[in-house]
Short mmCIF file of C-alpha atoms in Angstrom, two decimals:
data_model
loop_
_atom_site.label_atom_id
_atom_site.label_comp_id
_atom_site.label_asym_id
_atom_site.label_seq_id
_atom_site.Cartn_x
_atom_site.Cartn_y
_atom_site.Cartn_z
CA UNK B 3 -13.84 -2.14 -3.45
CA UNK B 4 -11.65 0.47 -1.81
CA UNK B 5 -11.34 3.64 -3.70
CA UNK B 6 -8.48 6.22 -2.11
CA UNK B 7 -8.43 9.70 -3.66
CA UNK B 8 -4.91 11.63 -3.49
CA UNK B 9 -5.31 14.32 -5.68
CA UNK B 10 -7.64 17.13 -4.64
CA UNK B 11 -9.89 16.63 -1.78
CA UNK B 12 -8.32 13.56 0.18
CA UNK B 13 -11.09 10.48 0.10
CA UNK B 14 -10.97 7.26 1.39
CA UNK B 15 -13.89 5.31 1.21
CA UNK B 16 -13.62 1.42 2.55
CA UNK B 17 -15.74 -1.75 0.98
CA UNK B 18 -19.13 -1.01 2.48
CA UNK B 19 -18.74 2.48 1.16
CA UNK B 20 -18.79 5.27 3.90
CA UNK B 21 -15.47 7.58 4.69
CA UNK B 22 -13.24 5.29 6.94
CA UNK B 23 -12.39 8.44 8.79
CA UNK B 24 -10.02 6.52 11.59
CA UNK B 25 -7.43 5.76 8.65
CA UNK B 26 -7.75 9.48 7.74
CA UNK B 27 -7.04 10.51 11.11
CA UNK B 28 -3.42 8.70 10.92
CA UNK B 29 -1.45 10.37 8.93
CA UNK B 30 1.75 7.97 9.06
CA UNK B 31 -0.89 4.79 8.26
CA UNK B 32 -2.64 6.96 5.50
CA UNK B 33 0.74 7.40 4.01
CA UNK B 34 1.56 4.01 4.11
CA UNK B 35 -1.83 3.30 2.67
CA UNK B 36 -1.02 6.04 -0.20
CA UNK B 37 2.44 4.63 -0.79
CA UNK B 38 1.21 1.31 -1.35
CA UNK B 39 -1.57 2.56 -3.68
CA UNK B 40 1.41 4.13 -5.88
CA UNK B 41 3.33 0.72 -5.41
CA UNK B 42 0.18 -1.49 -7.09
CA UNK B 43 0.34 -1.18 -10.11
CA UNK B 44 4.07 -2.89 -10.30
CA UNK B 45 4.03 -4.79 -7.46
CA UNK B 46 4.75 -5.55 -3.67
CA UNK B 47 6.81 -3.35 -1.61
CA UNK B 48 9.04 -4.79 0.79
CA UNK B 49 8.54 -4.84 4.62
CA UNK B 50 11.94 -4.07 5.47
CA UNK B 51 12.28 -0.95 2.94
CA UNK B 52 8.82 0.13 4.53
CA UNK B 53 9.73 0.24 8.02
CA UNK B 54 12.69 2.11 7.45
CA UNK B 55 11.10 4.93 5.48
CA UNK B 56 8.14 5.17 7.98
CA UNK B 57 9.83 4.52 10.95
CA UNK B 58 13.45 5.52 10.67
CA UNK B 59 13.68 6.82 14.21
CA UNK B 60 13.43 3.25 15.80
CA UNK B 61 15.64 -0.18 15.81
CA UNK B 62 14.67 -2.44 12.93
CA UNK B 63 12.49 -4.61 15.75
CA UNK B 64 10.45 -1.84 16.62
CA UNK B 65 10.23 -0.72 12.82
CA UNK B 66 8.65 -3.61 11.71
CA UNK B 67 5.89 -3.82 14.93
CA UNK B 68 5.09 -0.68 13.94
CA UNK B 69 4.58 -1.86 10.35
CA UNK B 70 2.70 -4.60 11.49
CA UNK B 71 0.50 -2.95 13.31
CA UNK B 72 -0.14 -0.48 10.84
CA UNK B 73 -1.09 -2.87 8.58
CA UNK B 74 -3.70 -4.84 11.06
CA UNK B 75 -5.23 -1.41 11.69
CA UNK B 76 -5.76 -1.16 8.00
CA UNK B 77 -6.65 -4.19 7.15
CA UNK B 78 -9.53 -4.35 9.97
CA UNK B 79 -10.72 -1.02 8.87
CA UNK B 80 -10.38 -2.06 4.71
CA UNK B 81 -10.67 -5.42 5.01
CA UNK B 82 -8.90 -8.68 5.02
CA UNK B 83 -8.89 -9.00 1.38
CA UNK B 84 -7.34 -5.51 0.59
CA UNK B 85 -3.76 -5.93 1.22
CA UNK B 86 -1.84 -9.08 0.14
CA UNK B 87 1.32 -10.55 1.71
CA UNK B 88 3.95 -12.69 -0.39
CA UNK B 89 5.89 -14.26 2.67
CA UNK B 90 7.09 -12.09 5.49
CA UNK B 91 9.05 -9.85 3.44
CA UNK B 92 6.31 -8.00 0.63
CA UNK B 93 3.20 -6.41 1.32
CA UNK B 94 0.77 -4.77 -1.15
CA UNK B 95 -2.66 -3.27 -1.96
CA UNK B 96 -4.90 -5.97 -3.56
CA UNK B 97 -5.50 -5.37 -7.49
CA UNK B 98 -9.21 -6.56 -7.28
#
C-alpha cells in the first residue's frame, strides 16, 4: 500500500514501507503523483489534459514523453500495481 501525505509534513512512503525519497526529490513527478491522488477518488485523469498542465512549455509529442516517463519513474519506484491505465488516453492511482 502506498500512503502519500499532503497536508503537513510531506510523506511518501512506497509498498515495502520506507520514504521513496527519489519521487520526493521531483517536484513536477510528485505533483503529478499528488494530482492523481486528488483525481482517485472519481476517477482517471486523462493523458492529454495531464501533459498540458505539466508540461505546457513543449509540443504535444514531447508533452506526453514527458508524461510517460514520469509515470515509468513512478511506477518503478511505487510499483506496477499502483497506477492503472484505461487505454492510452486515462491514467490513475490504483484504489487498492
Amino acid at each position: 500500500m502506498i500512503r502519500l501525505q499532503l497536508l503537513g509534513p510531506l510523506s511518501l512512503t512506497g509498498p515495502d514501507g520506507p520514504d521513496v525519497k527519489a519521487v520526493l526529490a521531483q517536484p513536477k513527478r510528485l505533483a503529478l503523483l499528488a494530482y492523481l491522488a486528488c483525481q482517485a477518488p472519481r476517477g482517471l485523469a486523462r493523458r492529454d489534459v495531464l501533459a498540458a498542465m505539466f508540461w505546457p512549455e513543449l509540443d504535444q509529442h514531447a508533452a506526453r514523453k514527458a508524461l510517460r516517463q514520469s509515470l515509468w519513474v513512478l511506477r518503478s519506484h511505487l510499483g506496477a500495481a499502483a497506477l492503472v491505465a484505461r487505454g492510452d488516453d486515462d491514467v490513475g492511482l490504483a484504489t487498492d
